[in-house]
Amino acid sequence: MDTHRAKPVVIVTGSSGLLGAAVLDRLKDRHQVVGFDRDGVPQPPAEIECVCVDLTDARSVALGLERVAYAYGKRLAAVVHLAAYYDFSGEPSPLYEEVNVRGTSRLLHGLRNGGFGCELFLYASSMLVHAPSEPGRAIDESSPIQAKWDYPRSKVDAEHCIEEEHGPIRAVVLRIAGIYTDRCESIPLSQQIHRIERRSIEAFVYPGDTSHGQSYVHVDDVVSAIELAITHRCELPPGVTPVLVGEPETPSYAEIQNRLGQLLHGEQGWPTHVVPKPLAKVGAWLQDKLPVDQFVRPWMIELADDHYELDVSRADQLLGWRPAHHVLDSLPDMVEDLRADPEAWHRRHGLGPP
């Protein structure tokens, strides 16, 4: 172990993901960052060590932590736990339990059994653990919990795990809105852009209230919230503190439709017609039988009316955090990135050819 290291040590799980890579890049100058990821990180920055760790395997977690203890000691400024399994297919998977819930438990057990002193355990949860609301009625951290599908349900279970097993470690649970970047990197947004770009029939119909929408948050703003939590870790309340992180101004589905119609085709007031849910489910079921990739699944139609509007005052009070971006302002950058190289954009988002 190098006893001369002065930088505080931070472990980041899920370090090869979109958010994980951004966190590594932000923290590397002021912290000694160690990335944990099942597949490693291709070409990590020279300042960062990345360790192959499989959260479904307690031995793998223990070996990863042993490496940290040997190289950097057992005093950790923070563990930023981003690793998670998610799938938009709607199909049940044991990985929700094994990765998202038991993986969190294995990590906490490893820290405790390894004798680590950890000042902050930061967990990336989701705003979707909450019941949806209505426009003008913002969700805060005390709002009802009502996860509607397997991914947010696993996040609720992981939060319960942290409540039960954090021990003396101070914990912050960030309930994060839908993440995007200037290049999009958001599955719902890329699908919406794709539909309007192609003028497909799905671009003109919607099985829900188009005045409803969901909160988004730019990846850089999420990284800022994580960095601020680490910076203020010793000032945060003891125990487990949930904190919502998202843009408080929630654009409606219709607003995004209209803006994309203007950006992609120069059209004002993109026509979006509401269709009954039973009819939409039949259409989605039939399309699911075709030999082409189909994003919209029947189970998603039940959620089309859900509205997520966030009160992020706790993030402001505890962390001094407010978002610096807004998704409507970033849509032109996404469209410009699409136009610069349509084939690369579609390939990156797993879509068919332009």
Coordinates of C-alpha atoms in Angstrom, one line a residue:
M1 CA 0.0 0.0 0.0
D2 CA 1.2 3.5 -0.9
T3 CA 0.9 5.4 2.3
H4 CA 1.8 8.7 0.6
R5 CA -1.5 9.0 -1.3
A6 CA -3.2 12.2 -0.2
K7 CA -6.4 12.0 -2.4
P8 CA -9.5 10.7 -0.8
V9 CA -10.4 7.2 -2.2
V10 CA -13.7 6.7 -4.0
I11 CA -15.1 3.4 -5.4
V12 CA -17.5 3.7 -8.3
T13 CA -19.5 0.6 -9.3
G14 CA -20.9 0.4 -12.9
S15 CA -17.9 2.4 -14.0
S16 CA -18.1 1.5 -17.7
G17 CA -21.7 2.8 -18.0
L18 CA -22.8 6.2 -19.3
L19 CA -23.0 7.8 -15.8
G20 CA -20.1 5.8 -14.4
A21 CA -17.7 6.9 -17.0
A22 CA -18.8 10.5 -16.5
V23 CA -18.3 10.2 -12.7
L24 CA -14.8 8.7 -13.2
D25 CA -13.8 11.6 -15.4
R26 CA -15.2 14.3 -13.0
L27 CA -13.7 12.8 -9.9
K28 CA -10.2 11.7 -11.1
D29 CA -8.4 15.0 -10.5
R30 CA -9.3 15.4 -6.8
H31 CA -9.9 11.8 -5.8
Q32 CA -8.2 8.5 -6.1
V33 CA -10.9 6.7 -8.0
V34 CA -11.3 2.9 -8.3
G35 CA -13.8 1.6 -10.8
F36 CA -15.7 -1.7 -10.2
D37 CA -17.3 -3.2 -13.3
R38 CA -18.1 -6.7 -14.4
D39 CA -16.5 -6.2 -17.8
G40 CA -13.8 -3.8 -16.8
V41 CA -13.3 -0.4 -18.4
P42 CA -11.7 -0.2 -21.9
Q43 CA -8.8 2.2 -21.8
P44 CA -9.5 3.8 -18.5
P45 CA -7.7 7.1 -17.7
A46 CA -4.2 6.7 -16.4
E47 CA -5.2 8.2 -13.0
I48 CA -7.9 5.5 -12.4
E49 CA -7.6 1.8 -11.6
C50 CA -10.5 -0.4 -12.7
V51 CA -11.1 -3.8 -11.1
C52 CA -13.3 -6.5 -12.6
V53 CA -16.0 -7.2 -10.0
D54 CA -19.2 -9.2 -10.5
L55 CA -21.8 -8.1 -8.0
T56 CA -23.7 -11.4 -8.3
D57 CA -20.7 -13.1 -6.8
A58 CA -19.8 -12.4 -3.1
R59 CA -16.2 -13.8 -3.6
S60 CA -15.7 -11.4 -6.6
V61 CA -16.9 -8.5 -4.4
A62 CA -14.5 -9.5 -1.6
L63 CA -11.6 -9.8 -4.0
G64 CA -12.2 -6.4 -5.4
L65 CA -12.3 -4.8 -2.0
E66 CA -9.2 -6.7 -1.0
R67 CA -7.4 -5.1 -4.0
V68 CA -8.6 -1.6 -2.8
A69 CA -7.4 -2.3 0.7
Y70 CA -4.0 -3.5 -0.5
A71 CA -3.4 -0.6 -2.9
Y72 CA -5.2 2.3 -1.1
G73 CA -6.0 1.4 2.4
K74 CA -9.4 0.8 4.1
R75 CA -10.4 4.4 4.6
L76 CA -12.9 5.4 1.9
A77 CA -14.4 8.8 1.3
A78 CA -17.3 7.3 -0.7
V79 CA -18.7 4.3 -2.5
V80 CA -20.8 5.5 -5.5
H81 CA -23.0 2.5 -6.3
L82 CA -24.2 2.9 -9.9
A83 CA -24.2 -0.7 -11.1
A84 CA -27.7 -1.9 -12.0
Y85 CA -29.6 -4.2 -14.4
Y86 CA -32.5 -2.8 -16.4
D87 CA -34.4 -3.9 -19.5
F88 CA -37.2 -2.2 -21.4
S89 CA -38.6 -5.4 -22.7
G90 CA -40.9 -5.8 -19.6
E91 CA -39.9 -9.4 -19.3
P92 CA -39.2 -10.7 -15.7
S93 CA -35.5 -11.4 -15.0
P94 CA -33.7 -12.8 -12.0
L95 CA -31.0 -10.2 -12.6
Y96 CA -33.2 -7.5 -11.0
E97 CA -32.9 -9.4 -7.7
E98 CA -29.4 -10.7 -8.2
V99 CA -27.7 -7.4 -9.3
N100 CA -29.8 -4.6 -8.1
V101 CA -30.9 -6.0 -4.7
R102 CA -28.5 -8.7 -3.6
G103 CA -25.6 -7.0 -5.4
T104 CA -26.2 -4.0 -3.1
S105 CA -26.3 -6.2 -0.1
R106 CA -23.1 -8.0 -1.1
L107 CA -21.3 -4.7 -1.5
L108 CA -22.4 -3.5 2.0
H109 CA -21.5 -6.8 3.5
G110 CA -18.1 -6.7 1.9
L111 CA -17.4 -3.2 3.2
R112 CA -18.5 -4.2 6.7
N113 CA -16.7 -7.6 6.8
G114 CA -13.6 -6.1 5.2
G115 CA -13.3 -3.5 8.0
F116 CA -13.6 -0.5 5.8
G117 CA -14.2 3.0 7.1
C118 CA -16.6 4.5 4.6
E119 CA -17.8 8.1 5.0
L120 CA -20.5 7.9 2.4
F121 CA -22.5 5.2 0.6
L122 CA -24.2 6.9 -2.4
Y123 CA -26.8 4.8 -4.2
A124 CA -28.3 5.6 -7.6
S125 CA -32.0 4.9 -7.4
S126 CA -34.8 6.2 -9.6
M127 CA -37.6 8.8 -9.4
L128 CA -39.8 5.9 -10.7
V129 CA -39.9 4.4 -7.2
H130 CA -42.6 7.1 -6.5
A131 CA -46.2 7.0 -7.5
P132 CA -46.8 9.4 -10.5
S133 CA -48.6 12.7 -9.8
E134 CA -50.4 15.3 -11.8
P135 CA -49.2 18.5 -13.6
G136 CA -48.7 21.2 -11.0
R137 CA -48.3 18.7 -8.1
A138 CA -44.6 18.0 -7.6
I139 CA -43.3 14.8 -6.1
D140 CA -40.9 15.2 -3.1
E141 CA -39.0 12.6 -1.1
S142 CA -42.0 12.0 1.2
S143 CA -44.4 11.3 -1.6
P144 CA -45.9 7.8 -1.8
I145 CA -43.8 4.9 -3.0
Q146 CA -45.4 2.9 -5.8
A147 CA -43.1 1.3 -8.3
K148 CA -45.0 0.0 -11.3
W149 CA -42.6 -2.4 -13.0
D150 CA -39.6 -4.6 -12.2
Y151 CA -36.8 -2.1 -12.5
P152 CA -38.1 0.5 -10.1
R153 CA -39.4 -2.3 -7.8
S154 CA -35.9 -3.6 -7.6
K155 CA -34.7 -0.1 -6.7
V156 CA -37.3 0.1 -3.9
D157 CA -36.0 -3.3 -2.6
A158 CA -32.4 -2.1 -2.8
E159 CA -33.3 1.1 -0.8
H160 CA -34.8 -1.1 1.9
C161 CA -31.6 -3.2 1.9
I162 CA -29.6 -0.1 2.4
E163 CA -31.9 1.0 5.3
E164 CA -31.3 -2.4 7.0
E165 CA -27.6 -2.9 6.3
H166 CA -25.8 0.4 6.1
G167 CA -24.7 0.2 9.7
P168 CA -22.6 3.3 10.8
I169 CA -22.1 4.4 7.1
R170 CA -23.9 7.6 6.2
A171 CA -26.0 6.9 3.0
V172 CA -27.5 9.1 0.3
V173 CA -30.1 7.6 -2.1
L174 CA -30.3 9.7 -5.2
R175 CA -33.7 9.2 -6.9
I176 CA -32.7 10.2 -10.4
A177 CA -34.9 11.4 -13.3
G178 CA -34.4 10.2 -16.9
I179 CA -30.8 10.8 -17.9
Y180 CA -29.8 12.3 -21.2
T181 CA -26.8 13.9 -22.8
D182 CA -26.3 16.5 -25.6
R183 CA -26.0 13.4 -27.9
C184 CA -29.3 12.1 -26.5
E185 CA -28.2 8.7 -25.0
S186 CA -31.8 8.4 -23.7
I187 CA -33.8 5.4 -24.9
P188 CA -37.2 7.2 -24.7
L189 CA -36.0 10.3 -26.3
S190 CA -34.0 8.6 -29.1
Q191 CA -37.1 6.5 -29.9
Q192 CA -39.3 9.7 -30.0
I193 CA -36.7 11.4 -32.3
H194 CA -36.6 8.3 -34.5
R195 CA -40.4 8.1 -34.8
I196 CA -40.8 11.8 -35.8
E197 CA -37.7 11.7 -38.1
R198 CA -39.3 8.8 -40.1
R199 CA -42.9 10.1 -39.8
S200 CA -43.9 6.7 -38.7
I201 CA -47.5 6.2 -37.6
E202 CA -46.4 6.0 -34.0
A203 CA -45.2 9.6 -34.3
F204 CA -48.7 10.8 -34.7
V205 CA -50.5 8.8 -32.0
Y206 CA -50.2 8.4 -28.2
P207 CA -52.2 6.2 -25.8
G208 CA -52.2 8.7 -22.9
D209 CA -52.6 12.3 -21.9
T210 CA -50.2 14.4 -24.0
S211 CA -50.2 17.1 -21.3
H212 CA -48.3 14.8 -19.0
G213 CA -44.6 14.1 -19.1
Q214 CA -41.6 13.0 -17.1
S215 CA -38.7 14.8 -15.6
Y216 CA -35.3 14.5 -17.3
V217 CA -31.8 15.4 -16.1
H218 CA -28.6 16.0 -18.0
V219 CA -25.8 13.5 -17.1
D220 CA -23.5 16.4 -16.2
D221 CA -26.0 17.6 -13.6
V222 CA -26.2 14.1 -12.1
V223 CA -22.4 14.0 -11.9
S224 CA -22.5 17.4 -10.2
A225 CA -25.0 16.1 -7.6
I226 CA -22.7 13.1 -6.9
E227 CA -19.6 15.3 -6.6
L228 CA -21.4 17.7 -4.2
A229 CA -22.6 14.8 -2.1
I230 CA -19.1 13.5 -1.8
T231 CA -17.8 17.0 -1.0
H232 CA -20.4 17.6 1.7
R233 CA -20.4 14.0 3.0
C234 CA -19.5 14.9 6.6
E235 CA -22.2 17.5 6.8
L236 CA -25.0 15.3 5.6
P237 CA -27.6 13.8 8.1
P238 CA -26.7 10.4 9.6
G239 CA -28.6 7.4 8.4
V240 CA -30.2 7.1 5.0
T241 CA -31.3 10.3 3.1
P242 CA -33.3 10.1 -0.1
V243 CA -32.7 13.0 -2.5
L244 CA -34.6 13.6 -5.8
V245 CA -32.4 14.8 -8.7
G246 CA -34.1 16.0 -11.8
E247 CA -35.2 19.1 -13.7
P248 CA -38.1 20.7 -11.9
E249 CA -39.7 22.0 -15.1
T250 CA -41.3 18.9 -16.7
P251 CA -42.0 19.2 -20.4
S252 CA -45.2 17.5 -21.5
Y253 CA -45.1 14.8 -24.2
A254 CA -46.8 17.2 -26.6
E255 CA -44.2 19.9 -25.9
I256 CA -41.4 17.5 -26.9
Q257 CA -43.4 16.3 -29.9
N258 CA -43.9 19.9 -31.1
R259 CA -40.3 20.9 -30.6
L260 CA -38.9 17.8 -32.4
G261 CA -41.4 18.3 -35.3
Q262 CA -40.1 21.9 -35.7
L263 CA -36.4 20.8 -35.4
L264 CA -36.6 17.8 -37.7
H265 CA -39.2 19.0 -40.3
G266 CA -39.7 22.7 -39.7
E267 CA -43.3 22.1 -38.8
Q268 CA -45.2 24.0 -36.1
G269 CA -47.7 22.1 -33.9
W270 CA -46.9 18.5 -34.6
P271 CA -50.3 16.6 -34.7
T272 CA -50.4 14.0 -32.0
H273 CA -53.7 12.1 -31.7
V274 CA -54.8 10.3 -28.5
V275 CA -55.8 6.7 -29.1
P276 CA -57.7 4.4 -26.7
K277 CA -55.4 2.2 -24.6
P278 CA -57.1 -1.1 -25.7
L279 CA -56.6 -0.2 -29.4
A280 CA -53.0 0.8 -28.7
K281 CA -52.3 -2.5 -26.9
V282 CA -53.6 -4.5 -29.8
G283 CA -51.4 -2.5 -32.2
A284 CA -48.3 -3.0 -30.0
W285 CA -49.1 -6.7 -29.6
L286 CA -49.4 -7.1 -33.4
Q287 CA -46.2 -5.2 -34.0
D288 CA -44.4 -7.3 -31.4
K289 CA -45.1 -10.3 -33.6
L290 CA -43.4 -8.8 -36.6
P291 CA -39.8 -9.7 -37.4
V292 CA -38.5 -6.2 -36.6
D293 CA -37.4 -4.5 -33.4
Q294 CA -40.2 -2.8 -31.6
F295 CA -39.7 -0.5 -28.7
V296 CA -43.3 0.1 -27.5
R297 CA -44.7 -2.9 -25.6
P298 CA -48.2 -3.5 -24.4
W299 CA -47.1 -3.0 -20.7
M300 CA -45.8 0.5 -21.5
I301 CA -49.2 1.6 -22.6
E302 CA -50.6 1.4 -19.1
L303 CA -47.9 3.9 -18.0
A304 CA -48.5 6.4 -20.8
D305 CA -50.5 8.7 -18.5
D306 CA -47.9 8.7 -15.7
H307 CA -46.6 12.2 -14.9
Y308 CA -43.4 12.8 -13.0
E309 CA -42.8 16.4 -11.8
L310 CA -40.1 16.8 -9.1
D311 CA -39.6 19.1 -6.2
V312 CA -35.8 19.2 -5.9
S313 CA -35.5 21.6 -3.0
R314 CA -33.9 19.0 -0.7
A315 CA -31.0 18.6 -3.2
D316 CA -30.7 22.4 -3.1
Q317 CA -30.8 22.6 0.7
L318 CA -28.4 19.7 1.4
L319 CA -26.1 19.8 -1.5
G320 CA -26.4 23.2 -3.0
W321 CA -27.5 21.5 -6.2
R322 CA -29.7 22.9 -9.0
P323 CA -29.7 21.6 -12.6
A324 CA -27.8 23.8 -15.1
H325 CA -29.6 22.2 -18.2
H326 CA -33.1 21.7 -19.5
V327 CA -34.1 19.0 -21.9
L328 CA -36.0 21.3 -24.3
D329 CA -32.8 23.4 -24.6
S330 CA -30.8 20.3 -25.4
L331 CA -33.1 18.9 -28.2
P332 CA -31.4 21.0 -30.9
D333 CA -28.0 19.5 -29.9
M334 CA -29.5 16.0 -30.2
V335 CA -31.0 16.7 -33.6
E336 CA -27.7 18.3 -34.8
D337 CA -25.8 15.2 -33.7
L338 CA -28.3 13.1 -35.7
R339 CA -27.8 15.2 -38.8
A340 CA -24.0 15.2 -38.5
D341 CA -23.8 11.5 -39.0
P342 CA -27.3 9.7 -39.3
E343 CA -25.9 6.2 -39.6
A344 CA -23.6 6.5 -36.5
W345 CA -26.5 8.1 -34.5
H346 CA -28.9 5.3 -35.3
R347 CA -26.3 2.6 -34.7
R348 CA -25.3 4.2 -31.3
H349 CA -28.9 4.2 -30.2
G350 CA -29.7 0.6 -31.5
L351 CA -32.1 1.8 -34.1
G352 CA -32.7 0.8 -37.7
P353 CA -31.0 2.7 -40.6
P354 CA -32.1 6.3 -41.1

